[in-house]
Tab-separated table of C-alpha atoms in Angstrom:
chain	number	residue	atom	x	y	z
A	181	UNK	CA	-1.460	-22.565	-4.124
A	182	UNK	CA	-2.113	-26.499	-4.060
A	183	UNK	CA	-3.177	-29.085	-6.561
A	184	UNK	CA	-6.105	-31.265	-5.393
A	185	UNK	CA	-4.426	-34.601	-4.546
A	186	UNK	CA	-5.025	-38.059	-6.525
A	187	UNK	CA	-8.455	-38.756	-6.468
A	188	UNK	CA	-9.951	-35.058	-5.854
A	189	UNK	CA	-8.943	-34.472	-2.067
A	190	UNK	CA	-8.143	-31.267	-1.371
A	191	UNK	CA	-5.496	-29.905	0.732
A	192	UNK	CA	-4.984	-27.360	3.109
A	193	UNK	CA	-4.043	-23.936	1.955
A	194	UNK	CA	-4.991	-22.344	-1.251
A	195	UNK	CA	-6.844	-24.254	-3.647
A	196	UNK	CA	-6.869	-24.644	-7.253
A	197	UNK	CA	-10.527	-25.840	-8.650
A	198	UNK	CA	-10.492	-28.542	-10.639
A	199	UNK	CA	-9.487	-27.448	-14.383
A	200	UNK	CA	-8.476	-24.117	-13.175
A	201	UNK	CA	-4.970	-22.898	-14.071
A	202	UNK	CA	-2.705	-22.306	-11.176
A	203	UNK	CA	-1.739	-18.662	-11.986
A	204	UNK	CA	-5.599	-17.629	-12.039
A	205	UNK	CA	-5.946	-18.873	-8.723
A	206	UNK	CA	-3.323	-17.059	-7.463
A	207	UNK	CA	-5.039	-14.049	-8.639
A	208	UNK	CA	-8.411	-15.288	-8.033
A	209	UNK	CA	-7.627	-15.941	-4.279
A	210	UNK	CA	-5.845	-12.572	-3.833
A	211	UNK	CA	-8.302	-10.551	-5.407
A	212	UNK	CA	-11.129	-12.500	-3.260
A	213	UNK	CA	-9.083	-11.918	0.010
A	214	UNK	CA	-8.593	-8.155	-0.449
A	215	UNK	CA	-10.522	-6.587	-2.824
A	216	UNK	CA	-7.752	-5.256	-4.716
A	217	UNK	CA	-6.605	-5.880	-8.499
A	218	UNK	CA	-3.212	-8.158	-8.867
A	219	UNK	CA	-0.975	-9.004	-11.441
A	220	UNK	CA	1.744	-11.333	-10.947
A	221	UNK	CA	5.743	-10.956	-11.349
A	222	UNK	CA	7.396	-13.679	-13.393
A	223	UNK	CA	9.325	-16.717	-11.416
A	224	UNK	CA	12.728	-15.193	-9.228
A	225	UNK	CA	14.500	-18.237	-8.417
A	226	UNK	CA	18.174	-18.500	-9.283
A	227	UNK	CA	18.877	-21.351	-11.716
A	228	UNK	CA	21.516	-23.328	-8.305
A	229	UNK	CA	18.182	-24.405	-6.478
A	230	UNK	CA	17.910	-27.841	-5.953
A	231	UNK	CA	13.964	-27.770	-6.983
A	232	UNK	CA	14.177	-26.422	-9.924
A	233	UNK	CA	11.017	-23.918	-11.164
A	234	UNK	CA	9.246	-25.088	-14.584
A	235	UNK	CA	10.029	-22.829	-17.462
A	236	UNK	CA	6.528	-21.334	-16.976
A	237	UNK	CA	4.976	-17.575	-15.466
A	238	UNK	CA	5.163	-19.758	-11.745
A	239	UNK	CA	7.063	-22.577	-9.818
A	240	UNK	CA	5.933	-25.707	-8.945
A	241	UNK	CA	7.321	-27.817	-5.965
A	242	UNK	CA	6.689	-31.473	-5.159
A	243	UNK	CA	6.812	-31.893	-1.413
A	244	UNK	CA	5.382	-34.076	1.265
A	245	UNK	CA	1.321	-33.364	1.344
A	246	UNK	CA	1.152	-31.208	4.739
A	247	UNK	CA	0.118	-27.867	5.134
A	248	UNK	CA	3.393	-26.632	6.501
A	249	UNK	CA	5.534	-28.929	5.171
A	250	UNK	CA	6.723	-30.323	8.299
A	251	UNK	CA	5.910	-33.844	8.156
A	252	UNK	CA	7.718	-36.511	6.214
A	253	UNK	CA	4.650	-38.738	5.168
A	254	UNK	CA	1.534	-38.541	2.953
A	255	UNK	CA	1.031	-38.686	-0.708
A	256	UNK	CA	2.744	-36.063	-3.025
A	257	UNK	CA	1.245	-32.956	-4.154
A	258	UNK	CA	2.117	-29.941	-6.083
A	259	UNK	CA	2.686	-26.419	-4.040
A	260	UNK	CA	3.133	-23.328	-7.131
A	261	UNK	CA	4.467	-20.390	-5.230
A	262	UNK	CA	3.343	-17.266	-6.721
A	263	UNK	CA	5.417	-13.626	-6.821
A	264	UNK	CA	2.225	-11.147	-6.758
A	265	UNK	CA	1.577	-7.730	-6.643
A	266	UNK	CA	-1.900	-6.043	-5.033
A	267	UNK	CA	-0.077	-2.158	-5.081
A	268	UNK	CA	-2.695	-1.982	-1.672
A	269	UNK	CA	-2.160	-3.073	2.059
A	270	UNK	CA	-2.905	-6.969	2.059
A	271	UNK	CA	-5.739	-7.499	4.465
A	272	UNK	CA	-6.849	-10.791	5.157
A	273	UNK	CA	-10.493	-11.815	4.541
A	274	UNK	CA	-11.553	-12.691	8.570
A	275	UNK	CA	-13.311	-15.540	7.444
A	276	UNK	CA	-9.701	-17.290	5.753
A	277	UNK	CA	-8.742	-20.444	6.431
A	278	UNK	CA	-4.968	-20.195	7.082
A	279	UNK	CA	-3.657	-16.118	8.798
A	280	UNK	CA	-2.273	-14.172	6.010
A	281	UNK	CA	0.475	-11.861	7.312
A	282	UNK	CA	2.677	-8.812	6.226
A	283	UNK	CA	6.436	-10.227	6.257
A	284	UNK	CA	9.017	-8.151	6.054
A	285	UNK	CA	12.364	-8.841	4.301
A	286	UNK	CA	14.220	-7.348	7.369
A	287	UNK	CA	11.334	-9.644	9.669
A	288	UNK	CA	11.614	-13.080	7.668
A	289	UNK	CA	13.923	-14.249	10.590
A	290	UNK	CA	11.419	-13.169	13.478
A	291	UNK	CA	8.824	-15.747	11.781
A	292	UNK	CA	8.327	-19.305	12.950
A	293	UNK	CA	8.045	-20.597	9.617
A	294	UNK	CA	9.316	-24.006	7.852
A	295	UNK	CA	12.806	-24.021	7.062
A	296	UNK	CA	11.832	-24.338	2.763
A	297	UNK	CA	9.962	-21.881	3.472
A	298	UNK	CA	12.209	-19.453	4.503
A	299	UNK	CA	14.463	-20.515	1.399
A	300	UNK	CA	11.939	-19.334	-0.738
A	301	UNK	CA	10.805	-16.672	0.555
A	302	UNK	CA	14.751	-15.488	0.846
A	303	UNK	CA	15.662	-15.992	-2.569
A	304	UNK	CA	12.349	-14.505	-3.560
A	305	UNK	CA	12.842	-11.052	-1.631
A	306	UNK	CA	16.675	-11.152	-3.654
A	307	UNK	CA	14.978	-11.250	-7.420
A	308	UNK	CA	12.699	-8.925	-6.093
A	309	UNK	CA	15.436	-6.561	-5.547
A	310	UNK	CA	17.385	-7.198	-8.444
A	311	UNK	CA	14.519	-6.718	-10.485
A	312	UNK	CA	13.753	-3.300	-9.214
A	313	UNK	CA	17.051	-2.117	-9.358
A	314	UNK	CA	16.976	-2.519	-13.325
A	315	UNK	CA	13.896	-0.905	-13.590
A	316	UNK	CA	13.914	2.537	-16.004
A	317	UNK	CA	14.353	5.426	-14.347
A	318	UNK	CA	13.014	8.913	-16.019
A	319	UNK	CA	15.054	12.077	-15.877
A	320	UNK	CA	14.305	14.515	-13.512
A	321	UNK	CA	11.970	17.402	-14.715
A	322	UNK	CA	13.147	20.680	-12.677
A	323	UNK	CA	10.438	22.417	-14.101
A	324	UNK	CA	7.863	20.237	-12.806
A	325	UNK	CA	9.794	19.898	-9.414
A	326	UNK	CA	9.497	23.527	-9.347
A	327	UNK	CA	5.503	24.357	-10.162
A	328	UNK	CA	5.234	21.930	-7.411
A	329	UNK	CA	6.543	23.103	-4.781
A	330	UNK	CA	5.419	26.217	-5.334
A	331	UNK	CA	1.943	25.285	-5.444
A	332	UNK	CA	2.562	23.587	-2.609
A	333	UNK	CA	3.650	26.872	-0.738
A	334	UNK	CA	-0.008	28.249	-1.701
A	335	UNK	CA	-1.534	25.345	-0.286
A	336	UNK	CA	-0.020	25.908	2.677
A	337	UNK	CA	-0.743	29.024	3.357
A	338	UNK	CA	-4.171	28.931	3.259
A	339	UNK	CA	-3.535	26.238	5.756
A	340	UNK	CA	-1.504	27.692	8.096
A	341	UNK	CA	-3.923	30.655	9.293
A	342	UNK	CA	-4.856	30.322	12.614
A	343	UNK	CA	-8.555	29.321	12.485
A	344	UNK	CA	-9.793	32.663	14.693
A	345	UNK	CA	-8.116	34.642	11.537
A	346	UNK	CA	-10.035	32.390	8.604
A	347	UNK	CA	-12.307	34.941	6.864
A	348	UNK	CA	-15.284	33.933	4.202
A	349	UNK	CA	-12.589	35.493	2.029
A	350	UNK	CA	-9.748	33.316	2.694
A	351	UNK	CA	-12.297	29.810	2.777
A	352	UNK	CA	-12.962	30.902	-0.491
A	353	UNK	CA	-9.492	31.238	-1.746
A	354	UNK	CA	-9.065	27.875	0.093
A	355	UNK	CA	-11.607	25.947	-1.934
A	356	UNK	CA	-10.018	27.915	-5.484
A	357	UNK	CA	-6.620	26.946	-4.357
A	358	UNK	CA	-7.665	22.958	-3.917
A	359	UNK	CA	-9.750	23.181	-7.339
A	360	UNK	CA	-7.213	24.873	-9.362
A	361	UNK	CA	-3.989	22.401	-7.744
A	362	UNK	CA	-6.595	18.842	-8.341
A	363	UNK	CA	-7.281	20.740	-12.309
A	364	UNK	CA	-3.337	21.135	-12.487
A	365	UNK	CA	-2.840	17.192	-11.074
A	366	UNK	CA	-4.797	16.093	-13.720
A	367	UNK	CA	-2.928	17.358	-16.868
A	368	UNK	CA	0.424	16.662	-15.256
A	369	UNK	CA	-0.608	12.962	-14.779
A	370	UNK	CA	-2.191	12.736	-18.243
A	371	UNK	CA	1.403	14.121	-19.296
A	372	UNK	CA	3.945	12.723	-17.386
A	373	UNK	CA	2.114	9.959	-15.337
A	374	UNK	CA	2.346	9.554	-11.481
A	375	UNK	CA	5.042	12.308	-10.753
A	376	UNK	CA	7.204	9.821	-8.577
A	377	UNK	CA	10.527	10.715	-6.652
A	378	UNK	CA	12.649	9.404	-10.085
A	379	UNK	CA	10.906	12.371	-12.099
A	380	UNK	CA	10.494	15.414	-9.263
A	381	UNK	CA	12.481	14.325	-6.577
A	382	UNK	CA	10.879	13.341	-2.654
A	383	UNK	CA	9.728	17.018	-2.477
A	384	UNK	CA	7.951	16.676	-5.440
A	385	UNK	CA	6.628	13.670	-5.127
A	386	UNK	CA	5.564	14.811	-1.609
A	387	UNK	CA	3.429	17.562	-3.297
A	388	UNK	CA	1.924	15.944	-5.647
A	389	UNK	CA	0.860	13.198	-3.181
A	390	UNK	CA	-0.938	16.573	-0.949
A	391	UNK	CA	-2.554	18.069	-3.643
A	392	UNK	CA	-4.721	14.081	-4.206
A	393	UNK	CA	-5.005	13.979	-0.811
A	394	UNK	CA	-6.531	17.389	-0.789
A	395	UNK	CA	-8.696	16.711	-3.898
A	396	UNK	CA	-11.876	15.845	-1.984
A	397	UNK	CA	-14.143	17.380	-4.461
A	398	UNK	CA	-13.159	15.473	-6.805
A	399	UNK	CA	-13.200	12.263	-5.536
A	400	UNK	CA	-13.590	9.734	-8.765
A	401	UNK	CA	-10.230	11.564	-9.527
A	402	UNK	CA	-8.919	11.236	-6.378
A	403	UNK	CA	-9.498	7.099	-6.314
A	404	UNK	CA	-7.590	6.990	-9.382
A	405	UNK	CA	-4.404	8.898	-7.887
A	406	UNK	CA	-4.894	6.469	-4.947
A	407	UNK	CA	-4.043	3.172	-7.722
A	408	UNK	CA	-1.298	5.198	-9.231
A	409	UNK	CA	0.033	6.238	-6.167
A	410	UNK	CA	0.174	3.153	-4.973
A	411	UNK	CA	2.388	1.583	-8.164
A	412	UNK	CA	4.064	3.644	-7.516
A	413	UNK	CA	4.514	2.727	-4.234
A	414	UNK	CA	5.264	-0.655	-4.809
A	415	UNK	CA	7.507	0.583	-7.359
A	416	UNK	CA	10.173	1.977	-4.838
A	417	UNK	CA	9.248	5.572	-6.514
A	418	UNK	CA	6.957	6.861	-3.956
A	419	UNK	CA	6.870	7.142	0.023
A	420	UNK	CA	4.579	4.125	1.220
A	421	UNK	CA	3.264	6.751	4.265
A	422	UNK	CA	1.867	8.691	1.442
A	423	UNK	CA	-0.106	5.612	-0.253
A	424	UNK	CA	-1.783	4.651	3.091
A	425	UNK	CA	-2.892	8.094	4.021
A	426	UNK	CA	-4.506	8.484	0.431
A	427	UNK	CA	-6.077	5.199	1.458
A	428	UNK	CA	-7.579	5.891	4.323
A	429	UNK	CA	-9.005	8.981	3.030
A	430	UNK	CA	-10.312	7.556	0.222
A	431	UNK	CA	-11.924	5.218	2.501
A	432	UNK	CA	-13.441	7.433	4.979
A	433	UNK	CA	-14.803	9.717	2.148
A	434	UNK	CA	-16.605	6.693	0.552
A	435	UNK	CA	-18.486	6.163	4.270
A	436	UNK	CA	-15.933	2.606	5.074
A	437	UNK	CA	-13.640	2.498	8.327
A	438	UNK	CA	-10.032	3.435	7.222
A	439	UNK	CA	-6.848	1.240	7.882
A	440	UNK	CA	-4.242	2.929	9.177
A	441	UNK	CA	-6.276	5.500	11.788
A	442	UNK	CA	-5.048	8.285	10.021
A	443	UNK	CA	-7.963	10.433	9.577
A	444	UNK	CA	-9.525	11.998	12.768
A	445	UNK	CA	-12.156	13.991	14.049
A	446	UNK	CA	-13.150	16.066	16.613
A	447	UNK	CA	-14.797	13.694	19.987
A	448	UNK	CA	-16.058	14.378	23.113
A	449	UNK	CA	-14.724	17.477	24.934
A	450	UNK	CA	-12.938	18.529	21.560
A	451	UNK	CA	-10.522	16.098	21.596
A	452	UNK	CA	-8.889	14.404	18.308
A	453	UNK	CA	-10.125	10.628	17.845
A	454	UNK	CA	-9.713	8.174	14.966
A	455	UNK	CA	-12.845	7.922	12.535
A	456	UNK	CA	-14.232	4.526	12.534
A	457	UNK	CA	-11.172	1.199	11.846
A	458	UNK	CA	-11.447	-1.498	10.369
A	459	UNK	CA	-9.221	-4.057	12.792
A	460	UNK	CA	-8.498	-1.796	15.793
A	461	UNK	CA	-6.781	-4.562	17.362
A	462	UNK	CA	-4.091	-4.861	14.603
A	463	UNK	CA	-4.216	-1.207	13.390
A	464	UNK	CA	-0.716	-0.392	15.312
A	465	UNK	CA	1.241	-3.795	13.294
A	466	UNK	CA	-0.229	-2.514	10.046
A	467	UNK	CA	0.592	0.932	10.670
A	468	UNK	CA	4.196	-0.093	11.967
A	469	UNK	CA	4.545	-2.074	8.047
A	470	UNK	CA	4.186	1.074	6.865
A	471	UNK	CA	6.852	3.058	9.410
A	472	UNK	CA	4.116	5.322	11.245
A	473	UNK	CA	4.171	5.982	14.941
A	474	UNK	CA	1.412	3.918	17.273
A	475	UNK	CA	-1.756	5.129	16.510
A	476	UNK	CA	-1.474	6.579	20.373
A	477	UNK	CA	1.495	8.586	19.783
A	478	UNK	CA	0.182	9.648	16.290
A	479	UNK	CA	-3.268	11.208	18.204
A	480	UNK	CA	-1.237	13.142	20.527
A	481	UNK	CA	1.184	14.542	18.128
A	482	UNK	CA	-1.779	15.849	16.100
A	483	UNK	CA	-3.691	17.057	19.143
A	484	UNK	CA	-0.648	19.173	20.367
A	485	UNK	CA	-0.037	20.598	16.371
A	486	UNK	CA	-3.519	21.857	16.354
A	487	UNK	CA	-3.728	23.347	20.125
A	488	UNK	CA	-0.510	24.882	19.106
A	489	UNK	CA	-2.414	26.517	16.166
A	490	UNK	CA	-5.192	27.378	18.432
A	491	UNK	CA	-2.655	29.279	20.227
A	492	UNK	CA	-0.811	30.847	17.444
């Protein structure tokens, strides 16, 4: 984010209105760009930098007035870099003025970006670590860990029939399975929270994850595993795979194209095809972010799993 300069002339980048504080347009600018909530994490920096961060919730930078910080001339201006968290897949308004991208820690290198900053960004990516790694961990809950896997069994196995053998019966048993596991979600989470890997372990965390994604009857309740799903997410304490299938669904079941091309349907000549995306052209970087296969790959897989059924 960028102070106007002297006189009221703004700057490239992200802009903070006159009177506006510089923390609220972080947020404000986020929010507008992706439609998500975000709170910010306080300043990272380790005391030995040369430009030192104010003693405030954000750091502010006097540099040379250019948007990349490449050029030696111009009048100074004030750059606050922000450490924020959206919980959701960042995806960039069309209409901004500078490309927003997903950078990686592992992928900083790969970018053509101004040597301060890459400086930044790397010591930023370190607090971020150290941070997490202090976080509070809760014990593990066996007990839980164990209802939910073996609900997760009965889920299954309705599942798993081959769909010449699905009797009225069995559809039935089905739907009281779903109900009865999105019912049982609910108390846990009023209980317990998110049951993350920390409390049940990635098994356990993997059911719990299947029985939101499953909850399409309920789908108020399902949009509010998909926001604590995805803290927890961002909190190291889920798998992020998880978080973007329970977004796409989410998304298809409220009628908008999905992200990731995870949900499919049945197209011409019975073949498995993506419901509607929102940025087909970059669907394969985002899902790569997130360690999925090409969307491709990931049709094909699917498509052999359920002829495979068929067969079964």
């Amino acid at each position: 984010m960028e102070h106007p300069r002297a006189g009221g002339e703004r700057v490239a980048g992200g802009q903070v209105d006159d009177g506006e504080e510089p923390a609220a347009a972080a947020v404000r600018a986020v929010q507008e760009r992706t439609g998500y909530p975000t709170r910010l994490l306080p300043p990272l920096l380790p005391d030995d930098r040369p430009d030192q961060p104010v003693p405030a919730a954000w750091h502010v930078v006097s540099r040379p007035a250019a948007a990349d910080s490449r050029r030696g001339e111009g009048p100074v201006h004030r750059d606050h870099l922000f450490v924020g968290v959206t919980d959701r897949p960042l995806v960039p308004h069309p209409a901004s003025e500078h490309a927003t991208h997903w950078v990686t820690r592992a992928g900083l290198g790969d970018r053509d970006l101004p040597r301060d900053t890459l400086d930044l960004s790397a010591a930023l990516f370190e607090g971020i670590a150290r941070a997490a790694a202090l976080r509070p961990r809760p014990s593990r809950n066996e007990e839980l860990r164990g209802e939910l896997l073996r609900r997760q069994e009965e889920d299954q196995a309705v599942r798993l029939v081959p769909a010449s053998e699905r009797t009225p019966q069995l559809l039935e048993r089905w739907r009281a399975v779903d109900e009865g596991n999105t019912a049982w979600l609910n108390t846990v989470i009023g209980s317990h929270g998110w049951p993350g890997e920390a409390l049940v372990g990635s098994d356990g965390a993997s059911a719990a994850w299947l029985f939101a994604q499953h909850a399409d009857r309920q789908p108020d309740f399902q949009g509010e595993c998909l926001t604590l799903l995805a803290a927890a997410v961002t909190a190291g304490d889920a798998d992020p795979r998880h978080g973007a299938l329970l977004e796409d669904r989410v998304l298809v079941a409220a009628g908008l194209p999905q992200l990731f091309g995870t949900q499919l349907t049945q197209g011409p000549g019975g073949r498995l095809v993506p419901l509607p995306l929102r940025d087909a052209a970059e669907v394969d970087n985002l899902r790569a972010a997130w360690h999925f296969d090409p969307l491709d790959q990931y049709v094909r897989q699917l498509t052999d799993q359920q002829q495979g059924q068929g067969r079964a």
